[in-house]
PDB file of C-alpha atoms in Angstrom:
ATOM      1  CA  UNK T 859       9.866 -42.878 -84.726  1.00 46.00           C
ATOM      2  CA  UNK T 860      10.588 -45.991 -83.569  1.00 43.00           C
ATOM      3  CA  UNK T 861      10.219 -46.588 -79.891  1.00 45.00           C
ATOM      4  CA  UNK T 862      12.173 -49.252 -79.427  1.00 43.00           C
ATOM      5  CA  UNK T 863      14.244 -52.144 -80.988  1.00 45.00           C
ATOM      6  CA  UNK T 864      14.566 -55.356 -80.205  1.00 47.00           C
ATOM      7  CA  UNK T 865      16.761 -58.168 -82.059  1.00 44.00           C
ATOM      8  CA  UNK T 866      14.271 -59.095 -85.050  1.00 41.00           C
ATOM      9  CA  UNK T 867      15.676 -57.808 -88.156  1.00 43.00           C
ATOM     10  CA  UNK T 868      14.144 -57.018 -91.083  1.00 40.00           C
ATOM     11  CA  UNK T 869      15.804 -56.856 -94.489  1.00 47.00           C
ATOM     12  CA  UNK T 870      14.631 -53.078 -95.038  1.00 48.00           C
ATOM     13  CA  UNK T 871      16.607 -52.326 -92.040  1.00 44.00           C
ATOM     14  CA  UNK T 872      13.765 -52.068 -89.210  1.00 40.00           C
ATOM     15  CA  UNK T 873      14.071 -53.374 -85.796  1.00 45.00           C
ATOM     16  CA  UNK T 874      10.675 -54.033 -83.674  1.00 40.00           C
ATOM     17  CA  UNK T 875       9.831 -54.516 -80.065  1.00 44.00           C
ATOM     18  CA  UNK T 876       6.302 -54.285 -79.011  1.00 42.00           C
ATOM     19  CA  UNK T 877       6.418 -53.547 -75.023  1.00 35.00           C
ATOM     20  CA  UNK T 878       3.319 -53.337 -73.078  1.00 38.00           C
ATOM     21  CA  UNK T 879       3.646 -52.142 -69.549  1.00 36.00           C
ATOM     22  CA  UNK T 880       0.170 -52.020 -67.144  1.00 43.00           C
ATOM     23  CA  UNK T 881       0.902 -51.024 -63.689  1.00 44.00           C
ATOM     24  CA  UNK T 882      -1.628 -50.169 -60.921  1.00 37.00           C
ATOM     25  CA  UNK T 883      -1.706 -50.285 -57.315  1.00 46.00           C
ATOM     26  CA  UNK T 884      -4.422 -52.623 -56.449  1.00 43.00           C
ATOM     27  CA  UNK T 885      -4.691 -51.526 -52.689  1.00 46.00           C
ATOM     28  CA  UNK T 886      -6.192 -47.964 -53.783  1.00 46.00           C
ATOM     29  CA  UNK T 887      -9.523 -48.632 -52.725  1.00 44.00           C
ATOM     30  CA  UNK T 888     -10.432 -45.274 -54.332  1.00 44.00           C
ATOM     31  CA  UNK T 889      -9.515 -46.435 -57.682  1.00 42.00           C
ATOM     32  CA  UNK T 890     -11.272 -49.884 -57.158  1.00 36.00           C
ATOM     33  CA  UNK T 891     -14.632 -48.793 -55.569  1.00 46.00           C
ATOM     34  CA  UNK T 892     -15.825 -47.193 -58.900  1.00 44.00           C
ATOM     35  CA  UNK T 893     -16.459 -44.023 -57.422  1.00 47.00           C
ATOM     36  CA  UNK T 894     -14.959 -40.694 -58.292  1.00 44.00           C
ATOM     37  CA  UNK T 895     -14.447 -37.660 -55.522  1.00 52.00           C
ATOM     38  CA  UNK T 896     -14.884 -33.985 -56.823  1.00 51.00           C
ATOM     39  CA  UNK T 897     -11.460 -33.710 -58.087  1.00 54.00           C
ATOM     40  CA  UNK T 898     -11.621 -36.610 -60.573  1.00 47.00           C
ATOM     41  CA  UNK T 899     -14.870 -35.418 -61.612  1.00 41.00           C
ATOM     42  CA  UNK T 900     -13.086 -32.003 -62.615  1.00 50.00           C
ATOM     43  CA  UNK T 901     -10.531 -33.481 -64.466  1.00 49.00           C
ATOM     44  CA  UNK T 902     -13.005 -35.873 -66.269  1.00 39.00           C
ATOM     45  CA  UNK T 903     -14.621 -32.162 -67.312  1.00 47.00           C
ATOM     46  CA  UNK T 904     -11.218 -30.813 -68.187  1.00 48.00           C
ATOM     47  CA  UNK T 905     -10.612 -33.803 -70.728  1.00 47.00           C
ATOM     48  CA  UNK T 906     -13.805 -33.378 -72.548  1.00 40.00           C
ATOM     49  CA  UNK T 907     -13.453 -29.623 -72.592  1.00 46.00           C
ATOM     50  CA  UNK T 908     -10.054 -30.188 -74.178  1.00 49.00           C
ATOM     51  CA  UNK T 909     -11.728 -32.625 -76.582  1.00 48.00           C
ATOM     52  CA  UNK T 910     -14.220 -30.601 -77.653  1.00 51.00           C
ATOM     53  CA  UNK T 911     -11.404 -28.086 -79.085  1.00 66.00           C
ATOM     54  CA  UNK T 912     -10.828 -30.352 -81.562  1.00 78.00           C
ATOM     55  CA  UNK T 913     -13.156 -30.537 -84.375  1.00 92.00           C
ATOM     56  CA  UNK T 914     -12.678 -32.900 -86.907  1.00 96.00           C
ATOM     57  CA  UNK T 915     -10.976 -31.812 -90.316  1.00 96.00           C
ATOM     58  CA  UNK T 916     -13.804 -31.620 -93.112  1.00 97.00           C
ATOM     59  CA  UNK T 917     -13.360 -33.513 -96.370  1.00 95.00           C
ATOM     60  CA  UNK T 918     -12.644 -30.034 -97.768  1.00 96.00           C
ATOM     61  CA  UNK T 919     -10.233 -29.665 -95.666  1.00 97.00           C
ATOM     62  CA  UNK T 920      -8.685 -32.920 -95.919  1.00 97.00           C
ATOM     63  CA  UNK T 921      -6.358 -32.754 -99.175  1.00 97.00           C
ATOM     64  CA  UNK T 922      -5.454 -36.313 -99.501  1.00 97.00           C
ATOM     65  CA  UNK T 923      -4.553 -39.775 -97.220  1.00 98.00           C
ATOM     66  CA  UNK T 924      -2.738 -41.733 -99.631  1.00 98.00           C
ATOM     67  CA  UNK T 925      -0.668 -45.207 -98.656  1.00 97.00           C
ATOM     68  CA  UNK T 926       2.408 -46.208-100.594  1.00 96.00           C
ATOM     69  CA  UNK T 927       3.958 -49.821-100.454  1.00 94.00           C
ATOM     70  CA  UNK T 928       5.479 -52.248-102.812  1.00 91.00           C
ATOM     71  CA  UNK T 929       4.100 -55.664-103.466  1.00 89.00           C
ATOM     72  CA  UNK T 930       6.292 -58.142-105.026  1.00 87.00           C
ATOM     73  CA  UNK T 931       8.620 -55.129-105.437  1.00 88.00           C
ATOM     74  CA  UNK T 932       6.440 -52.979-107.518  1.00 92.00           C
ATOM     75  CA  UNK T 933       5.238 -49.325-106.437  1.00 94.00           C
ATOM     76  CA  UNK T 934       1.707 -49.376-105.131  1.00 94.00           C
ATOM     77  CA  UNK T 935      -0.713 -46.355-104.194  1.00 96.00           C
ATOM     78  CA  UNK T 936      -3.746 -46.560-102.124  1.00 94.00           C
ATOM     79  CA  UNK T 937      -6.410 -43.843-101.510  1.00 96.00           C
ATOM     80  CA  UNK T 938      -7.564 -44.443 -98.537  1.00 96.00           C
ATOM     81  CA  UNK T 939     -10.844 -42.895 -96.527  1.00 96.00           C
ATOM     82  CA  UNK T 940     -10.700 -39.465 -95.849  1.00 96.00           C
ATOM     83  CA  UNK T 941     -11.880 -39.767 -92.347  1.00 96.00           C
ATOM     84  CA  UNK T 942      -8.721 -41.511 -91.679  1.00 97.00           C
ATOM     85  CA  UNK T 943      -7.212 -38.105 -91.259  1.00 98.00           C
ATOM     86  CA  UNK T 944      -8.880 -37.400 -88.171  1.00 97.00           C
ATOM     87  CA  UNK T 945      -7.426 -40.550 -85.854  1.00 97.00           C
ATOM     88  CA  UNK T 946      -3.799 -42.228 -85.905  1.00 97.00           C
ATOM     89  CA  UNK T 947      -5.137 -45.493 -84.315  1.00 96.00           C
ATOM     90  CA  UNK T 948      -7.393 -46.068 -87.174  1.00 97.00           C
ATOM     91  CA  UNK T 949      -4.990 -44.741 -89.983  1.00 97.00           C
ATOM     92  CA  UNK T 950      -2.147 -47.381 -88.427  1.00 95.00           C
ATOM     93  CA  UNK T 951      -4.582 -50.348 -88.310  1.00 94.00           C
ATOM     94  CA  UNK T 952      -5.586 -49.505 -91.491  1.00 94.00           C
ATOM     95  CA  UNK T 953      -2.307 -49.724 -93.083  1.00 93.00           C
ATOM     96  CA  UNK T 954      -1.818 -53.119 -91.352  1.00 91.00           C
ATOM     97  CA  UNK T 955      -4.272 -54.599 -93.737  1.00 90.00           C
ATOM     98  CA  UNK T 956      -1.740 -53.681 -97.072  1.00 90.00           C
ATOM     99  CA  UNK T 957       0.138 -56.256 -98.230  1.00 81.00           C
ATOM    100  CA  UNK T 958       3.366 -54.014 -98.764  1.00 75.00           C
ATOM    101  CA  UNK T 959       6.777 -55.904 -98.941  1.00 75.00           C
ATOM    102  CA  UNK T 960       8.180 -53.720 -96.414  1.00 79.00           C
ATOM    103  CA  UNK T 961       4.744 -52.365 -94.381  1.00 86.00           C
ATOM    104  CA  UNK T 962       3.356 -49.587 -95.602  1.00 94.00           C
ATOM    105  CA  UNK T 963       4.008 -45.451 -95.611  1.00 96.00           C
ATOM    106  CA  UNK T 964       1.013 -43.321 -95.400  1.00 97.00           C
ATOM    107  CA  UNK T 965       0.694 -39.247 -96.082  1.00 98.00           C
ATOM    108  CA  UNK T 966      -1.837 -37.150 -94.910  1.00 98.00           C
ATOM    109  CA  UNK T 967      -2.265 -33.254 -95.753  1.00 98.00           C
ATOM    110  CA  UNK T 968      -4.719 -31.118 -94.496  1.00 98.00           C
ATOM    111  CA  UNK T 969      -5.791 -27.718 -95.547  1.00 97.00           C
ATOM    112  CA  UNK T 970      -2.127 -27.228 -97.294  1.00 97.00           C
ATOM    113  CA  UNK T 971      -0.873 -26.185 -94.014  1.00 97.00           C
ATOM    114  CA  UNK T 972       0.812 -29.301 -92.416  1.00 98.00           C
ATOM    115  CA  UNK T 973       1.450 -33.256 -93.379  1.00 98.00           C
ATOM    116  CA  UNK T 974       2.116 -36.005 -91.273  1.00 98.00           C
ATOM    117  CA  UNK T 975       3.722 -39.347 -92.429  1.00 98.00           C
ATOM    118  CA  UNK T 976       3.220 -42.450 -90.869  1.00 98.00           C
ATOM    119  CA  UNK T 977       5.077 -45.815 -91.437  1.00 96.00           C
ATOM    120  CA  UNK T 978       3.806 -49.060 -90.181  1.00 94.00           C
ATOM    121  CA  UNK T 979       5.773 -52.527 -90.335  1.00 89.00           C
ATOM    122  CA  UNK T 980       4.140 -55.304 -88.071  1.00 84.00           C
ATOM    123  CA  UNK T 981       4.521 -53.854 -84.484  1.00 86.00           C
ATOM    124  CA  UNK T 982       6.982 -51.060 -85.447  1.00 91.00           C
ATOM    125  CA  UNK T 983       5.216 -47.711 -86.216  1.00 95.00           C
ATOM    126  CA  UNK T 984       7.333 -44.549 -86.995  1.00 96.00           C
ATOM    127  CA  UNK T 985       5.698 -41.012 -87.337  1.00 98.00           C
ATOM    128  CA  UNK T 986       6.285 -37.686 -88.460  1.00 98.00           C
ATOM    129  CA  UNK T 987       4.833 -34.101 -88.159  1.00 98.00           C
ATOM    130  CA  UNK T 988       5.950 -31.412 -90.573  1.00 98.00           C
ATOM    131  CA  UNK T 989       4.247 -28.327 -88.117  1.00 97.00           C
ATOM    132  CA  UNK T 990       4.521 -29.187 -84.590  1.00 97.00           C
ATOM    133  CA  UNK T 991       1.728 -25.959 -83.933  1.00 96.00           C
ATOM    134  CA  UNK T 992      -0.913 -27.923 -85.767  1.00 96.00           C
ATOM    135  CA  UNK T 993      -1.214 -29.972 -82.573  1.00 96.00           C
ATOM    136  CA  UNK T 994      -3.046 -27.203 -81.334  1.00 94.00           C
ATOM    137  CA  UNK T 995      -5.698 -27.349 -83.848  1.00 94.00           C
ATOM    138  CA  UNK T 996      -6.253 -30.860 -85.685  1.00 97.00           C
ATOM    139  CA  UNK T 997      -6.905 -34.315 -84.137  1.00 97.00           C
ATOM    140  CA  UNK T 998      -4.233 -36.304 -86.389  1.00 97.00           C
ATOM    141  CA  UNK T 999      -1.673 -33.905 -85.098  1.00 97.00           C
ATOM    142  CA  UNK T1000      -2.442 -33.798 -81.996  1.00 97.00           C
ATOM    143  CA  UNK T1001      -2.216 -37.817 -82.145  1.00 97.00           C
ATOM    144  CA  UNK T1002       0.975 -37.656 -83.146  1.00 98.00           C
ATOM    145  CA  UNK T1003       2.646 -35.682 -80.467  1.00 97.00           C
ATOM    146  CA  UNK T1004       0.690 -37.522 -77.923  1.00 97.00           C
ATOM    147  CA  UNK T1005       2.670 -40.876 -79.477  1.00 97.00           C
ATOM    148  CA  UNK T1006       5.592 -39.124 -79.355  1.00 97.00           C
ATOM    149  CA  UNK T1007       5.108 -38.071 -75.791  1.00 97.00           C
ATOM    150  CA  UNK T1008       5.087 -34.643 -76.345  1.00 96.00           C
ATOM    151  CA  UNK T1009       3.406 -31.377 -74.885  1.00 95.00           C
ATOM    152  CA  UNK T1010       1.202 -29.608 -77.367  1.00 93.00           C
ATOM    153  CA  UNK T1011       2.763 -26.657 -78.166  1.00 91.00           C
ATOM    154  CA  UNK T1012       1.444 -22.933 -77.349  1.00 88.00           C
ATOM    155  CA  UNK T1013       0.041 -21.007 -79.987  1.00 81.00           C
ATOM    156  CA  UNK T1014       3.039 -18.640 -80.108  1.00 85.00           C
ATOM    157  CA  UNK T1015       5.695 -21.171 -80.160  1.00 91.00           C
ATOM    158  CA  UNK T1016       8.033 -21.620 -83.355  1.00 94.00           C
ATOM    159  CA  UNK T1017       6.801 -24.322 -86.027  1.00 94.00           C
ATOM    160  CA  UNK T1018       9.161 -27.309 -85.616  1.00 97.00           C
ATOM    161  CA  UNK T1019       9.009 -30.937 -87.200  1.00 98.00           C
ATOM    162  CA  UNK T1020       8.480 -33.318 -84.961  1.00 98.00           C
ATOM    163  CA  UNK T1021       9.083 -37.413 -84.973  1.00 98.00           C
ATOM    164  CA  UNK T1022      11.730 -39.361 -86.994  1.00 97.00           C
ATOM    165  CA  UNK T1023      13.616 -37.569 -89.575  1.00 98.00           C
ATOM    166  CA  UNK T1024      14.983 -40.913 -91.031  1.00 96.00           C
ATOM    167  CA  UNK T1025      11.263 -42.207 -91.699  1.00 96.00           C
ATOM    168  CA  UNK T1026      12.212 -42.737 -95.446  1.00 96.00           C
ATOM    169  CA  UNK T1027      15.614 -42.980 -95.103  1.00 95.00           C
ATOM    170  CA  UNK T1028      15.401 -46.570 -96.721  1.00 92.00           C
ATOM    171  CA  UNK T1029      13.332 -45.171 -99.524  1.00 93.00           C
ATOM    172  CA  UNK T1030      15.138 -42.654-101.230  1.00 95.00           C
ATOM    173  CA  UNK T1031      14.414 -39.454 -98.625  1.00 97.00           C
ATOM    174  CA  UNK T1032      17.793 -38.629 -96.700  1.00 97.00           C
ATOM    175  CA  UNK T1033      17.514 -37.129 -93.161  1.00 97.00           C
ATOM    176  CA  UNK T1034      18.729 -33.600 -94.949  1.00 98.00           C
ATOM    177  CA  UNK T1035      16.217 -33.855 -97.556  1.00 98.00           C
ATOM    178  CA  UNK T1036      13.289 -34.327 -94.938  1.00 98.00           C
ATOM    179  CA  UNK T1037      14.641 -31.976 -92.670  1.00 98.00           C
ATOM    180  CA  UNK T1038      14.863 -29.258 -95.700  1.00 98.00           C
ATOM    181  CA  UNK T1039      11.472 -30.358 -97.003  1.00 98.00           C
ATOM    182  CA  UNK T1040       9.580 -30.764 -94.420  1.00 98.00           C
ATOM    183  CA  UNK T1041      10.307 -27.368 -93.081  1.00 97.00           C
ATOM    184  CA  UNK T1042       9.507 -25.412 -95.794  1.00 98.00           C
ATOM    185  CA  UNK T1043       6.561 -23.762 -94.054  1.00 96.00           C
ATOM    186  CA  UNK T1044       6.090 -21.085 -97.202  1.00 96.00           C
ATOM    187  CA  UNK T1045       4.997 -24.170 -99.350  1.00 97.00           C
ATOM    188  CA  UNK T1046       1.840 -26.003 -99.701  1.00 98.00           C
ATOM    189  CA  UNK T1047       1.443 -29.105 -97.449  1.00 98.00           C
ATOM    190  CA  UNK T1048       0.396 -31.184-100.517  1.00 97.00           C
ATOM    191  CA  UNK T1049       3.468 -29.970-102.698  1.00 98.00           C
ATOM    192  CA  UNK T1050       5.806 -31.105-100.185  1.00 98.00           C
ATOM    193  CA  UNK T1051       4.692 -34.771 -99.988  1.00 98.00           C
ATOM    194  CA  UNK T1052       4.776 -34.551-103.925  1.00 98.00           C
ATOM    195  CA  UNK T1053       8.585 -33.568-103.442  1.00 98.00           C
ATOM    196  CA  UNK T1054       9.053 -36.802-100.738  1.00 98.00           C
ATOM    197  CA  UNK T1055       7.028 -38.904-103.333  1.00 98.00           C
ATOM    198  CA  UNK T1056       9.263 -37.819-106.390  1.00 98.00           C
ATOM    199  CA  UNK T1057      12.744 -39.071-104.044  1.00 98.00           C
ATOM    200  CA  UNK T1058      10.682 -42.040-103.012  1.00 96.00           C
ATOM    201  CA  UNK T1059       9.923 -42.702-106.895  1.00 96.00           C
ATOM    202  CA  UNK T1060       6.181 -43.436-106.256  1.00 97.00           C
ATOM    203  CA  UNK T1061       4.952 -40.071-108.345  1.00 97.00           C
ATOM    204  CA  UNK T1062       2.916 -41.582-111.144  1.00 97.00           C
ATOM    205  CA  UNK T1063       1.133 -44.141-108.489  1.00 96.00           C
ATOM    206  CA  UNK T1064       0.581 -41.068-105.950  1.00 97.00           C
ATOM    207  CA  UNK T1065      -0.775 -38.886-108.806  1.00 97.00           C
ATOM    208  CA  UNK T1066      -3.650 -41.600-109.688  1.00 96.00           C
ATOM    209  CA  UNK T1067      -4.232 -42.081-106.288  1.00 95.00           C
ATOM    210  CA  UNK T1068      -5.213 -38.496-106.081  1.00 94.00           C
ATOM    211  CA  UNK T1069      -6.250 -37.723-109.464  1.00 90.00           C
ATOM    212  CA  UNK T1070      -9.819 -37.139-108.172  1.00 68.00           C
ATOM    213  CA  UNK T1071      -8.885 -34.883-105.098  1.00 68.00           C
TER     214      UNK T1071
END
């Protein structure tokens, strides 16, 4: 989902804004002297323990990482390195290198359990995770939840779609279609992505990109 909109308009309907806020208290000697007290150390340890709970998805668990974009109006698909399925920042950085007329969309499917959609155009980043509960187990899902400023769900919470349901609305996938497809938790996540790709009219290019998976 887009975090903000300014008055710069693109022909595909996207607005962009880049807001960076860096605020700190220069009078806080405890923060400036470079030393950590016991409470600070405990907090760091907790953060490290939390990170240790998130093992990267293995190559066997990653169904695909594919970017779709249009170049000179023609649909294109790129099979991206599997390692990008574990790091949202690295994935968005890679997508910015693609020459899409209206940015690029990436689809990540993990172990047939959930999928992530990321759309990048300039400074505008939109994301969608179809199963919020996946954020408790998988790094890329956790990255999406963090990006959206949401809490990681508990194990017994209900699955739900989080992010921008209109992420592909200008590509043939309405909000209604996205909600219906992404919320089908009985279906393999890779097949759900294929349904979205069909609506986008990218299926031949997508199939060619994942042919060796």
